[in-house]
Tab-separated table of C-alpha atoms in Angstrom:
chain	number	residue	atom	x	y	z
A	82	UNK	CA	-16.122	0.584	-3.555
A	83	UNK	CA	-18.729	2.687	-1.750
A	84	UNK	CA	-18.126	5.949	-0.079
A	85	UNK	CA	-18.096	5.780	3.677
A	86	UNK	CA	-19.599	8.779	5.268
A	87	UNK	CA	-18.077	9.480	8.604
A	88	UNK	CA	-20.785	11.275	10.669
A	89	UNK	CA	-19.486	14.153	12.645
A	90	UNK	CA	-20.521	17.523	14.000
A	91	UNK	CA	-23.438	19.015	12.190
A	92	UNK	CA	-24.337	22.633	11.817
A	93	UNK	CA	-27.367	24.609	10.708
A	94	UNK	CA	-28.601	23.627	7.242
A	95	UNK	CA	-31.503	26.103	7.058
A	96	UNK	CA	-31.154	29.665	5.936
A	97	UNK	CA	-30.879	32.393	8.553
A	98	UNK	CA	-34.134	34.387	8.571
A	99	UNK	CA	-34.062	37.381	6.255
A	100	UNK	CA	-30.820	36.468	4.563
A	101	UNK	CA	-30.478	37.427	0.847
A	102	UNK	CA	-29.804	34.679	-1.648
A	103	UNK	CA	-26.216	34.170	-2.719
A	104	UNK	CA	-26.007	35.079	-6.431
A	105	UNK	CA	-23.912	32.895	-8.789
A	106	UNK	CA	-22.865	34.333	-12.166
A	107	UNK	CA	-20.863	32.965	-15.047
A	108	UNK	CA	-18.926	35.347	-17.319
A	109	UNK	CA	-21.011	36.128	-20.412
A	110	UNK	CA	-19.752	34.248	-23.402
A	111	UNK	CA	-17.834	31.614	-21.295
A	112	UNK	CA	-18.808	28.474	-23.050
A	113	UNK	CA	-20.958	25.965	-21.012
A	114	UNK	CA	-18.294	23.358	-21.790
A	115	UNK	CA	-15.575	25.461	-20.153
A	116	UNK	CA	-17.398	26.456	-17.009
A	117	UNK	CA	-16.951	24.747	-13.613
A	118	UNK	CA	-20.300	26.270	-12.611
A	119	UNK	CA	-21.804	25.050	-15.836
A	120	UNK	CA	-23.984	21.976	-16.429
A	121	UNK	CA	-21.343	19.502	-15.173
A	122	UNK	CA	-19.945	16.308	-16.497
A	123	UNK	CA	-21.339	12.905	-16.419
A	124	UNK	CA	-20.153	11.442	-13.128
A	125	UNK	CA	-18.341	9.150	-12.947
A	126	UNK	CA	-17.029	9.985	-16.422
A	127	UNK	CA	-16.993	7.007	-18.760
A	128	UNK	CA	-13.522	5.423	-19.116
A	129	UNK	CA	-13.426	5.475	-22.862
A	130	UNK	CA	-13.083	8.788	-24.768
A	131	UNK	CA	-16.447	9.977	-26.092
A	132	UNK	CA	-18.122	13.184	-27.257
A	133	UNK	CA	-17.616	14.621	-23.814
A	134	UNK	CA	-13.970	13.694	-23.642
A	135	UNK	CA	-12.115	15.835	-26.073
A	136	UNK	CA	-8.716	15.338	-24.772
A	137	UNK	CA	-5.581	15.758	-26.736
A	138	UNK	CA	-4.035	12.374	-25.803
A	139	UNK	CA	-7.027	10.214	-24.687
A	140	UNK	CA	-5.054	6.995	-24.230
A	141	UNK	CA	-2.637	8.535	-21.669
A	142	UNK	CA	-5.545	10.275	-19.797
A	143	UNK	CA	-7.906	7.346	-19.486
A	144	UNK	CA	-8.524	7.146	-15.760
A	145	UNK	CA	-8.427	3.374	-15.845
A	146	UNK	CA	-4.693	3.532	-16.731
A	147	UNK	CA	-3.808	7.129	-16.142
A	148	UNK	CA	-0.285	8.240	-16.695
A	149	UNK	CA	0.915	10.480	-13.910
A	150	UNK	CA	3.368	12.392	-16.094
A	151	UNK	CA	0.637	13.087	-18.623
A	152	UNK	CA	-1.582	14.612	-15.915
A	153	UNK	CA	1.359	16.642	-14.603
A	154	UNK	CA	2.177	17.909	-17.997
A	155	UNK	CA	-1.357	18.924	-18.634
A	156	UNK	CA	-1.464	20.835	-15.256
A	157	UNK	CA	1.917	22.410	-16.094
A	158	UNK	CA	0.979	23.543	-19.520
A	159	UNK	CA	-2.186	25.174	-18.174
A	160	UNK	CA	-0.181	26.766	-15.257
A	161	UNK	CA	-2.672	25.233	-12.848
A	162	UNK	CA	-1.989	26.523	-9.351
A	163	UNK	CA	-3.609	25.683	-6.004
A	164	UNK	CA	-6.808	27.743	-5.514
A	165	UNK	CA	-6.978	27.486	-1.741
A	166	UNK	CA	-4.741	30.537	-1.230
A	167	UNK	CA	-1.097	29.509	-1.534
A	168	UNK	CA	-1.031	29.293	-5.346
A	169	UNK	CA	1.434	26.547	-5.377
A	170	UNK	CA	1.999	24.946	-8.799
A	171	UNK	CA	-0.179	21.786	-8.894
A	172	UNK	CA	2.242	19.748	-11.147
A	173	UNK	CA	5.025	20.245	-8.701
A	174	UNK	CA	2.875	18.997	-5.875
A	175	UNK	CA	1.717	15.999	-7.885
A	176	UNK	CA	5.303	15.017	-8.826
A	177	UNK	CA	6.493	15.510	-5.218
A	178	UNK	CA	3.944	13.043	-3.813
A	179	UNK	CA	4.696	10.533	-6.615
A	180	UNK	CA	8.391	10.709	-6.021
A	181	UNK	CA	7.993	10.308	-2.287
A	182	UNK	CA	5.710	7.332	-2.849
A	183	UNK	CA	8.354	5.799	-5.058
A	184	UNK	CA	11.120	6.404	-2.499
A	185	UNK	CA	9.116	4.978	0.489
A	186	UNK	CA	7.097	2.335	-1.246
A	187	UNK	CA	4.035	3.744	0.612
A	188	UNK	CA	0.710	4.140	-1.274
A	189	UNK	CA	-0.193	7.865	-1.273
A	190	UNK	CA	-3.325	9.541	0.139
A	191	UNK	CA	-5.325	12.114	-1.671
A	192	UNK	CA	-7.485	14.713	0.185
A	193	UNK	CA	-10.086	16.986	-1.349
A	194	UNK	CA	-9.944	19.955	1.010
A	195	UNK	CA	-13.365	21.535	1.213
A	196	UNK	CA	-12.845	23.408	4.441
A	197	UNK	CA	-13.239	26.956	3.355
A	198	UNK	CA	-12.096	28.713	6.408
A	199	UNK	CA	-11.890	32.288	5.010
A	200	UNK	CA	-15.114	33.946	6.067
A	201	UNK	CA	-15.401	36.123	2.954
A	202	UNK	CA	-15.080	33.094	0.623
A	203	UNK	CA	-17.957	30.825	-0.550
A	204	UNK	CA	-16.783	29.606	-3.998
A	205	UNK	CA	-15.755	26.153	-2.839
A	206	UNK	CA	-19.134	25.504	-1.104
A	207	UNK	CA	-20.993	26.777	-4.151
A	208	UNK	CA	-18.901	24.534	-6.380
A	209	UNK	CA	-19.434	21.502	-4.185
A	210	UNK	CA	-23.128	22.239	-4.057
A	211	UNK	CA	-23.718	22.815	-7.769
A	212	UNK	CA	-21.155	20.406	-9.220
A	213	UNK	CA	-19.878	17.914	-6.709
A	214	UNK	CA	-19.104	15.281	-9.403
A	215	UNK	CA	-16.577	17.571	-11.139
A	216	UNK	CA	-14.587	17.937	-7.867
A	217	UNK	CA	-14.808	14.163	-7.309
A	218	UNK	CA	-13.709	13.494	-10.888
A	219	UNK	CA	-10.542	15.563	-10.227
A	220	UNK	CA	-9.972	13.709	-6.949
A	221	UNK	CA	-10.413	10.353	-8.697
A	222	UNK	CA	-8.014	11.275	-11.566
A	223	UNK	CA	-5.303	12.245	-9.130
A	224	UNK	CA	-5.965	9.178	-6.919
A	225	UNK	CA	-5.719	6.970	-9.993
A	226	UNK	CA	-2.537	8.675	-11.283
A	227	UNK	CA	-0.807	8.340	-7.902
A	228	UNK	CA	-2.051	4.822	-7.160
A	229	UNK	CA	-3.742	6.006	-3.954
A	230	UNK	CA	-5.645	3.444	-1.936
A	231	UNK	CA	-7.624	5.916	0.132
A	232	UNK	CA	-9.116	9.284	-0.827
A	233	UNK	CA	-10.815	11.734	1.551
A	234	UNK	CA	-13.194	14.537	1.130
A	235	UNK	CA	-12.790	16.931	4.087
A	236	UNK	CA	-15.720	19.206	4.338
A	237	UNK	CA	-17.145	21.150	7.308
A	238	UNK	CA	-20.353	22.559	5.824
A	239	UNK	CA	-23.143	19.991	6.306
A	240	UNK	CA	-25.021	20.822	3.114
A	241	UNK	CA	-21.891	20.742	0.887
A	242	UNK	CA	-20.810	17.473	2.594
A	243	UNK	CA	-24.176	15.869	1.901
A	244	UNK	CA	-23.822	16.830	-1.846
A	245	UNK	CA	-20.306	15.350	-1.926
A	246	UNK	CA	-21.320	12.205	-0.060
A	247	UNK	CA	-24.353	11.754	-2.398
A	248	UNK	CA	-22.115	12.047	-5.498
A	249	UNK	CA	-19.567	9.866	-3.749
A	250	UNK	CA	-22.096	7.025	-3.521
A	251	UNK	CA	-21.041	6.051	-6.939
A	252	UNK	CA	-17.300	6.497	-6.402
A	253	UNK	CA	-15.643	4.303	-9.001
A	254	UNK	CA	-12.319	3.958	-7.147
A	255	UNK	CA	-9.411	3.568	-7.011
A	256	UNK	CA	-9.769	2.393	-3.466
A	257	UNK	CA	-12.195	3.889	-0.970
A	258	UNK	CA	-13.510	7.432	-0.587
A	259	UNK	CA	-14.078	8.574	2.930
A	260	UNK	CA	-16.204	11.719	3.401
A	261	UNK	CA	-15.135	13.257	6.597
A	262	UNK	CA	-16.796	15.981	8.663
A	263	UNK	CA	-14.216	18.667	9.256
A	264	UNK	CA	-14.359	21.176	12.074
A	265	UNK	CA	-14.825	24.643	10.733
A	266	UNK	CA	-12.340	27.407	11.553
A	267	UNK	CA	-9.760	29.660	9.979
A	268	UNK	CA	-6.859	27.305	10.534
A	269	UNK	CA	-8.603	23.992	10.052
A	270	UNK	CA	-8.192	24.018	6.270
A	271	UNK	CA	-4.485	24.490	6.528
A	272	UNK	CA	-2.843	21.332	4.983
A	273	UNK	CA	-1.016	20.021	8.025
A	274	UNK	CA	-4.217	20.744	10.222
A	275	UNK	CA	-6.190	18.577	7.697
A	276	UNK	CA	-3.666	15.755	8.094
A	277	UNK	CA	-3.640	16.038	11.846
A	278	UNK	CA	-7.470	15.768	12.019
A	279	UNK	CA	-7.618	12.865	9.633
A	280	UNK	CA	-5.095	11.131	11.957
A	281	UNK	CA	-7.384	11.601	14.953
A	282	UNK	CA	-5.864	14.802	16.284
A	283	UNK	CA	-7.040	18.385	16.618
A	284	UNK	CA	-7.376	20.381	13.394
A	285	UNK	CA	-4.354	22.587	14.158
A	286	UNK	CA	-1.254	23.095	12.036
A	287	UNK	CA	2.000	21.272	12.672
A	288	UNK	CA	5.613	22.306	12.290
A	289	UNK	CA	7.031	22.047	8.776
A	290	UNK	CA	9.037	19.978	7.706
A	291	UNK	CA	7.714	17.418	7.187
A	292	UNK	CA	5.097	18.709	4.729
A	293	UNK	CA	2.242	16.355	3.853
A	294	UNK	CA	3.866	15.260	0.640
A	295	UNK	CA	6.778	13.856	2.728
A	296	UNK	CA	4.737	12.498	5.601
A	297	UNK	CA	0.995	12.999	5.801
A	298	UNK	CA	-1.970	10.914	6.717
A	299	UNK	CA	-0.791	7.802	8.608
A	300	UNK	CA	2.751	8.760	7.594
A	301	UNK	CA	1.959	8.355	3.933
A	302	UNK	CA	2.839	10.803	1.171
A	303	UNK	CA	-0.255	12.950	0.992
A	304	UNK	CA	-1.681	15.386	-1.575
A	305	UNK	CA	-4.079	17.949	-0.050
A	306	UNK	CA	-5.741	19.966	-2.681
A	307	UNK	CA	-8.426	22.699	-2.838
A	308	UNK	CA	-11.910	21.786	-4.261
A	309	UNK	CA	-11.583	24.225	-7.113
A	310	UNK	CA	-8.094	22.970	-7.977
A	311	UNK	CA	-9.387	19.438	-8.405
A	312	UNK	CA	-12.388	20.652	-10.412
A	313	UNK	CA	-10.183	22.668	-12.644
A	314	UNK	CA	-8.043	19.602	-13.317
A	315	UNK	CA	-10.996	17.536	-14.062
A	316	UNK	CA	-12.205	20.017	-16.572
A	317	UNK	CA	-8.816	20.265	-18.199
A	318	UNK	CA	-8.634	16.533	-18.718
A	319	UNK	CA	-12.306	15.945	-19.599
A	320	UNK	CA	-13.392	19.031	-21.460
A	321	UNK	CA	-10.354	20.421	-23.025
A	322	UNK	CA	-11.351	22.326	-26.147
A	323	UNK	CA	-9.409	24.676	-28.337
A	324	UNK	CA	-9.268	28.188	-26.946
A	325	UNK	CA	-10.634	27.412	-23.499
A	326	UNK	CA	-8.099	28.514	-20.930
A	327	UNK	CA	-8.518	28.188	-17.254
A	328	UNK	CA	-11.139	30.016	-15.425
A	329	UNK	CA	-11.119	31.550	-11.916
A	330	UNK	CA	-13.778	31.349	-9.204
A	331	UNK	CA	-14.085	34.503	-7.238
A	332	UNK	CA	-16.145	35.499	-4.277
A	333	UNK	CA	-16.854	39.206	-4.680
A	334	UNK	CA	-18.202	40.914	-1.623
A	335	UNK	CA	-18.771	44.399	-0.297
A	336	UNK	CA	-18.919	45.987	3.086
A	337	UNK	CA	-22.619	46.720	2.361
A	338	UNK	CA	-23.433	42.952	2.638
A	339	UNK	CA	-23.627	42.144	-1.091
A	340	UNK	CA	-21.915	38.858	-2.190
A	341	UNK	CA	-21.703	37.019	-5.480
A	342	UNK	CA	-19.747	34.001	-6.579
A	343	UNK	CA	-18.538	34.402	-10.183
A	344	UNK	CA	-16.611	32.378	-12.692
A	345	UNK	CA	-14.352	34.312	-15.079
A	346	UNK	CA	-11.905	33.362	-17.801
A	347	UNK	CA	-8.473	33.980	-16.338
A	348	UNK	CA	-7.371	36.285	-19.157
A	349	UNK	CA	-9.863	38.915	-17.960
A	350	UNK	CA	-8.652	41.642	-15.580
A	351	UNK	CA	-9.764	42.480	-12.135
A	352	UNK	CA	-11.181	45.790	-13.448
A	353	UNK	CA	-13.201	43.832	-16.088
A	354	UNK	CA	-14.773	41.855	-13.296
A	355	UNK	CA	-15.557	44.951	-11.158
A	356	UNK	CA	-17.068	46.706	-14.141
A	357	UNK	CA	-19.159	43.732	-15.097
A	358	UNK	CA	-20.523	43.498	-11.549
A	359	UNK	CA	-20.932	47.272	-11.276
A	360	UNK	CA	-18.862	47.436	-8.179
A	361	UNK	CA	-17.412	50.959	-8.082
A	362	UNK	CA	-15.693	51.034	-4.689
A	363	UNK	CA	-12.328	52.833	-4.485
A	364	UNK	CA	-10.980	50.374	-2.045
A	365	UNK	CA	-10.434	46.672	-2.746
A	366	UNK	CA	-8.925	44.112	-0.415
A	367	UNK	CA	-7.756	41.181	-2.660
A	368	UNK	CA	-7.310	37.751	-1.082
A	369	UNK	CA	-9.553	38.284	1.828
A	370	UNK	CA	-8.094	38.288	5.346
A	371	UNK	CA	-4.882	37.123	3.816
A	372	UNK	CA	-5.145	40.045	1.470
A	373	UNK	CA	-3.677	43.244	0.193
A	374	UNK	CA	-5.159	46.530	-0.722
A	375	UNK	CA	-4.814	46.602	-4.491
A	376	UNK	CA	-2.878	49.352	-6.272
A	377	UNK	CA	-4.553	51.002	-9.287
A	378	UNK	CA	-2.320	49.137	-11.668
A	379	UNK	CA	-3.482	45.855	-10.276
A	380	UNK	CA	-7.004	46.386	-11.610
A	381	UNK	CA	-5.668	46.257	-15.143
A	382	UNK	CA	-3.893	42.981	-14.716
A	383	UNK	CA	-5.270	39.635	-15.975
A	384	UNK	CA	-6.408	37.338	-13.251
A	385	UNK	CA	-3.999	34.652	-14.524
A	386	UNK	CA	-1.118	36.992	-13.535
A	387	UNK	CA	-2.614	37.657	-10.083
A	388	UNK	CA	-2.945	33.907	-9.551
A	389	UNK	CA	0.655	33.367	-10.470
A	390	UNK	CA	2.342	35.256	-7.670
A	391	UNK	CA	4.401	37.099	-10.150
A	392	UNK	CA	2.815	40.275	-8.891
A	393	UNK	CA	2.657	41.269	-5.219
A	394	UNK	CA	-1.106	41.623	-5.246
A	395	UNK	CA	-2.187	38.031	-5.390
A	396	UNK	CA	-5.566	36.519	-5.859
A	397	UNK	CA	-5.153	33.990	-2.958
A	398	UNK	CA	-8.292	32.068	-2.561
A	399	UNK	CA	-10.229	34.444	-4.885
A	400	UNK	CA	-11.773	36.881	-2.452
A	401	UNK	CA	-12.430	40.337	-3.827
A	402	UNK	CA	-13.673	42.499	-1.008
A	403	UNK	CA	-14.726	45.918	-2.119
A	404	UNK	CA	-14.922	48.614	0.640
A	405	UNK	CA	-17.378	51.336	-0.205
A	406	UNK	CA	-17.525	52.898	3.240
A	407	UNK	CA	-15.105	51.196	5.663
A	408	UNK	CA	-11.798	52.899	6.329
A	409	UNK	CA	-8.906	50.665	5.436
A	410	UNK	CA	-7.285	51.366	8.893
A	411	UNK	CA	-10.490	50.026	10.478
A	412	UNK	CA	-10.693	47.154	8.127
A	413	UNK	CA	-7.137	46.059	9.127
A	414	UNK	CA	-7.944	46.514	12.841
A	415	UNK	CA	-11.058	44.318	12.409
A	416	UNK	CA	-9.112	41.616	10.433
A	417	UNK	CA	-6.328	41.569	13.102
A	418	UNK	CA	-8.911	41.084	15.917
A	419	UNK	CA	-10.415	38.255	13.940
A	420	UNK	CA	-6.950	36.580	13.430
A	421	UNK	CA	-6.198	37.014	17.082
A	422	UNK	CA	-9.347	35.097	17.984
A	423	UNK	CA	-8.964	32.416	15.303
A	424	UNK	CA	-5.307	31.549	15.507
A	425	UNK	CA	-4.293	28.150	16.733
A	426	UNK	CA	-2.700	29.488	19.927
A	427	UNK	CA	0.313	27.379	19.250
A	428	UNK	CA	3.158	29.663	18.159
A	429	UNK	CA	4.234	32.458	20.471
A	430	UNK	CA	5.191	34.976	17.799
A	431	UNK	CA	1.645	34.584	16.457
A	432	UNK	CA	-0.460	34.604	19.610
A	433	UNK	CA	1.722	37.458	21.026
A	434	UNK	CA	2.411	39.337	17.863
A	435	UNK	CA	-1.125	39.561	16.411
A	436	UNK	CA	-2.707	41.191	19.520
A	437	UNK	CA	0.275	43.530	19.651
A	438	UNK	CA	-0.323	44.614	16.056
A	439	UNK	CA	-4.083	44.730	16.643
A	440	UNK	CA	-3.610	47.076	19.617
A	441	UNK	CA	-1.722	49.634	17.509
A	442	UNK	CA	-4.186	49.257	14.583
A	443	UNK	CA	-7.038	49.965	17.102
A	444	UNK	CA	-5.183	53.000	18.519
A	445	UNK	CA	-4.464	54.274	14.882
A	446	UNK	CA	-8.196	53.972	14.074
A	447	UNK	CA	-9.047	55.867	17.224
A	448	UNK	CA	-6.500	58.568	16.299
A	449	UNK	CA	-4.464	57.936	19.472
A	450	UNK	CA	-1.420	56.257	17.882
A	451	UNK	CA	1.839	58.188	17.426
A	452	UNK	CA	4.502	57.969	14.701
A	453	UNK	CA	6.592	55.646	16.967
A	454	UNK	CA	3.647	53.281	17.270
A	455	UNK	CA	3.341	53.060	13.564
A	456	UNK	CA	7.100	52.405	13.365
A	457	UNK	CA	6.702	49.482	15.764
A	458	UNK	CA	3.789	48.192	13.681
A	459	UNK	CA	5.846	48.347	10.569
A	460	UNK	CA	8.680	46.548	12.338
A	461	UNK	CA	6.406	43.711	13.386
A	462	UNK	CA	4.890	43.416	9.958
A	463	UNK	CA	8.331	42.606	8.617
A	464	UNK	CA	10.054	40.819	11.476
A	465	UNK	CA	7.204	38.431	12.421
A	466	UNK	CA	6.650	37.237	8.802
A	467	UNK	CA	7.395	33.502	8.556
A	468	UNK	CA	7.775	33.035	12.323
A	469	UNK	CA	4.586	31.022	12.848
A	470	UNK	CA	4.154	27.402	11.606
A	471	UNK	CA	1.201	28.211	9.403
A	472	UNK	CA	0.074	31.211	7.374
A	473	UNK	CA	-2.041	33.061	10.028
A	474	UNK	CA	0.721	35.261	11.271
A	475	UNK	CA	1.713	35.948	7.654
A	476	UNK	CA	-1.790	36.999	6.927
A	477	UNK	CA	-1.654	39.519	9.773
A	478	UNK	CA	1.761	40.738	8.631
A	479	UNK	CA	0.610	41.003	5.122
A	480	UNK	CA	-2.543	43.262	5.766
A	481	UNK	CA	-0.419	45.436	8.116
A	482	UNK	CA	2.371	45.902	5.587
A	483	UNK	CA	-0.145	46.525	2.776
A	484	UNK	CA	-1.860	49.221	4.799
A	485	UNK	CA	1.338	50.933	5.815
A	486	UNK	CA	2.959	50.805	2.336
A	487	UNK	CA	0.018	51.177	-0.017
A	488	UNK	CA	-2.169	53.503	2.147
A	489	UNK	CA	0.534	55.524	3.780
A	490	UNK	CA	-1.504	58.737	3.210
A	491	UNK	CA	-4.512	57.329	5.016
A	492	UNK	CA	-2.274	56.163	7.903
A	493	UNK	CA	-0.612	59.577	8.139
A	494	UNK	CA	-4.020	61.325	8.414
A	495	UNK	CA	-4.981	59.049	11.303
A	496	UNK	CA	-1.871	60.238	13.259
A	497	UNK	CA	-3.663	63.645	13.386
A	498	UNK	CA	-7.227	62.515	14.007
A	499	UNK	CA	-9.510	59.642	13.177
A	500	UNK	CA	-11.232	59.819	9.775
A	501	UNK	CA	-14.962	60.401	9.642
A	502	UNK	CA	-15.732	56.671	9.364
A	503	UNK	CA	-13.437	55.750	12.248
A	504	UNK	CA	-14.809	58.517	14.423
A	505	UNK	CA	-18.485	57.368	13.664
A	506	UNK	CA	-17.500	53.716	14.556
A	507	UNK	CA	-15.741	53.811	17.952
A	508	UNK	CA	-17.030	50.271	18.464
A	509	UNK	CA	-15.565	48.751	15.374
A	510	UNK	CA	-17.683	46.069	13.640
A	511	UNK	CA	-16.451	42.472	13.696
A	512	UNK	CA	-14.480	41.331	10.632
A	513	UNK	CA	-17.248	38.731	10.304
A	514	UNK	CA	-19.336	41.603	8.957
A	515	UNK	CA	-17.435	40.840	5.691
A	516	UNK	CA	-18.445	37.149	5.801
A	517	UNK	CA	-20.650	35.532	3.217
A	518	UNK	CA	-23.987	34.591	5.037
A	519	UNK	CA	-24.190	30.810	5.058
A	520	UNK	CA	-26.131	28.624	4.661
A	521	UNK	CA	-27.534	30.533	1.745
A	522	UNK	CA	-29.980	29.940	-0.964
A	523	UNK	CA	-27.993	29.804	-4.242
A	524	UNK	CA	-29.442	31.770	-7.011
A	525	UNK	CA	-27.856	31.101	-10.454
A	526	UNK	CA	-28.180	34.026	-12.757
A	527	UNK	CA	-27.552	33.310	-16.471
H	226	UNK	CA	24.525	21.444	10.333
H	227	UNK	CA	21.060	23.011	10.069
H	228	UNK	CA	18.812	23.928	12.883
H	229	UNK	CA	15.058	24.612	13.203
H	230	UNK	CA	12.750	25.515	15.994
H	231	UNK	CA	9.287	23.956	16.181
H	232	UNK	CA	7.351	27.070	17.087
H	233	UNK	CA	4.268	25.047	17.984
H	234	UNK	CA	6.246	23.587	20.801
H	235	UNK	CA	8.523	26.441	21.931
H	236	UNK	CA	7.488	27.928	25.298
H	237	UNK	CA	9.982	30.825	25.355
H	238	UNK	CA	12.098	29.353	28.130
H	239	UNK	CA	15.041	31.143	26.418
H	240	UNK	CA	17.765	28.544	27.308
H	241	UNK	CA	18.763	28.196	23.622
H	242	UNK	CA	19.874	31.838	23.641
H	243	UNK	CA	21.958	31.183	26.788
H	244	UNK	CA	23.620	28.129	25.368
H	245	UNK	CA	24.081	29.457	21.828
H	246	UNK	CA	23.817	33.275	21.892
H	247	UNK	CA	25.528	33.509	18.413
H	248	UNK	CA	22.781	31.409	16.860
H	249	UNK	CA	19.576	32.139	18.818
H	250	UNK	CA	18.411	35.747	19.325
H	251	UNK	CA	15.268	36.276	21.364
H	252	UNK	CA	12.380	38.587	20.361
H	253	UNK	CA	10.594	40.926	22.766
H	254	UNK	CA	8.379	38.090	23.980
H	255	UNK	CA	11.312	35.698	24.565
H	256	UNK	CA	10.774	33.556	21.398
H	257	UNK	CA	13.952	32.595	19.424
H	258	UNK	CA	14.821	34.196	16.086
H	259	UNK	CA	17.258	32.404	13.822
H	260	UNK	CA	19.306	34.648	11.557
H	261	UNK	CA	19.921	31.615	9.336
H	262	UNK	CA	19.034	27.922	9.609
H	263	UNK	CA	22.607	27.032	8.648
H	264	UNK	CA	24.682	26.855	11.819
H	265	UNK	CA	27.906	28.878	11.537
H	266	UNK	CA	31.156	26.882	11.603
H	267	UNK	CA	32.336	26.180	15.137
H	268	UNK	CA	28.834	26.749	16.690
H	269	UNK	CA	27.770	23.141	16.445
H	270	UNK	CA	28.687	22.119	20.041
H	271	UNK	CA	26.652	25.030	21.502
H	272	UNK	CA	23.649	24.250	19.287
H	273	UNK	CA	23.788	20.654	20.528
H	274	UNK	CA	23.776	21.961	24.099
H	275	UNK	CA	20.793	24.150	23.290
H	276	UNK	CA	18.921	21.007	21.810
H	277	UNK	CA	19.582	19.245	25.115
H	278	UNK	CA	18.735	22.156	27.294
H	279	UNK	CA	15.332	23.008	25.742
H	280	UNK	CA	12.606	21.913	28.091
H	281	UNK	CA	10.060	21.888	25.345
H	282	UNK	CA	12.336	19.786	23.097
H	283	UNK	CA	11.477	22.213	20.345
H	284	UNK	CA	14.875	22.411	18.620
H	285	UNK	CA	15.771	20.019	15.823
H	286	UNK	CA	19.039	19.712	13.932
H	287	UNK	CA	19.923	18.024	10.659
H	288	UNK	CA	23.367	17.327	9.200
């Protein structure tokens, strides 16, 4: 089978004038064999175990006759969770799609989701650019395990899509690979929006249930997974070596326009990463626009724990946004304005609730909000959670609640008067000021 | 019986809260809030009326 590239909307592929290169760094000492951003695998990987295929149970993990339960057990033992933001256990997702396929007799569909809608994230595009074969190897293993007849790569960025399509030209099966041009946008990478677009509709989320595992593309049980998640799975299967745990890809950015994509062993702490990169900002928003202001204790926690959702400060899609200058009240107001613009305009509580919250956050930054306004804001942050059909409203509620609970002192001071930063910025910058400039020249630093 | 509202379809007509006020509360913008997706015993007939009354056909029930 050959990959079929579906030509769609194209965007700029040249670098904006004057933009800085995007740095890519791998944790010192992380073995080349263990790194997603390392030298890569032979693609497609040979079917028979060889020197590159140090797997514990090669027979059961041979992609030509792959055992689904072996793959699920491997993902489970490694505690592999979705790296697109939701952090859902991958083994659970895999088994749910397989069970539904068994029940319905329908061949499943597998989707590599490369629509990186969070403006402050670039790790998936970097991974697709540097190592497209690794992501496709993961896609192929899952497709083979599930008996899928069609696999999709859903990618909005033209340059990354070209890399995936070029690697996909030697797609070994099973079935066909379709490389699809996705529309870019905050909601278009949400899994039901992906399914809707692949079925010919708009890339906007739908009501759940049904979730894609129950009824996805063309009504088939569908597994939609993040690019990094598939790559992590491929590495687990193909390059498992003693002592190599999972790694984490992070996009570390600052409000001074510095950005770096890094790969770090997941037993390192957030504080280790910030010290290594010499980022000394007091304020860190973890998880990007779906994020939370981290507490001091969070910096001492291993990334594995922050990815597991066992702790309230979660890694999400791996954005670490360090605020050197920006006041957290202003940052929240900026994020809310962004979410107000980028939501799908489908669910009333979202398209009414977000601008209401943004209005109070703006007033708070301007020093004109009263205690009763803050009380209303806190009420919305709690009562609106879960009332939209995708995560956008929950993102808004999350940053609001994080600000009010974790930065209560800063909020209280703004009831008296705006802080220096807010006073100096009556026209607040767009939240896209936190975005990674893209397209970017990738500069690998070893 | 369980009930859910497809918020991507709901247009805040508010007829659900008229037909089944014990089940559907309305927020400040007129969108329904469900205390629980399990319908309290005895409320099934009013929920069925709400399903039929919704102009957006946004309410679904399952047994």
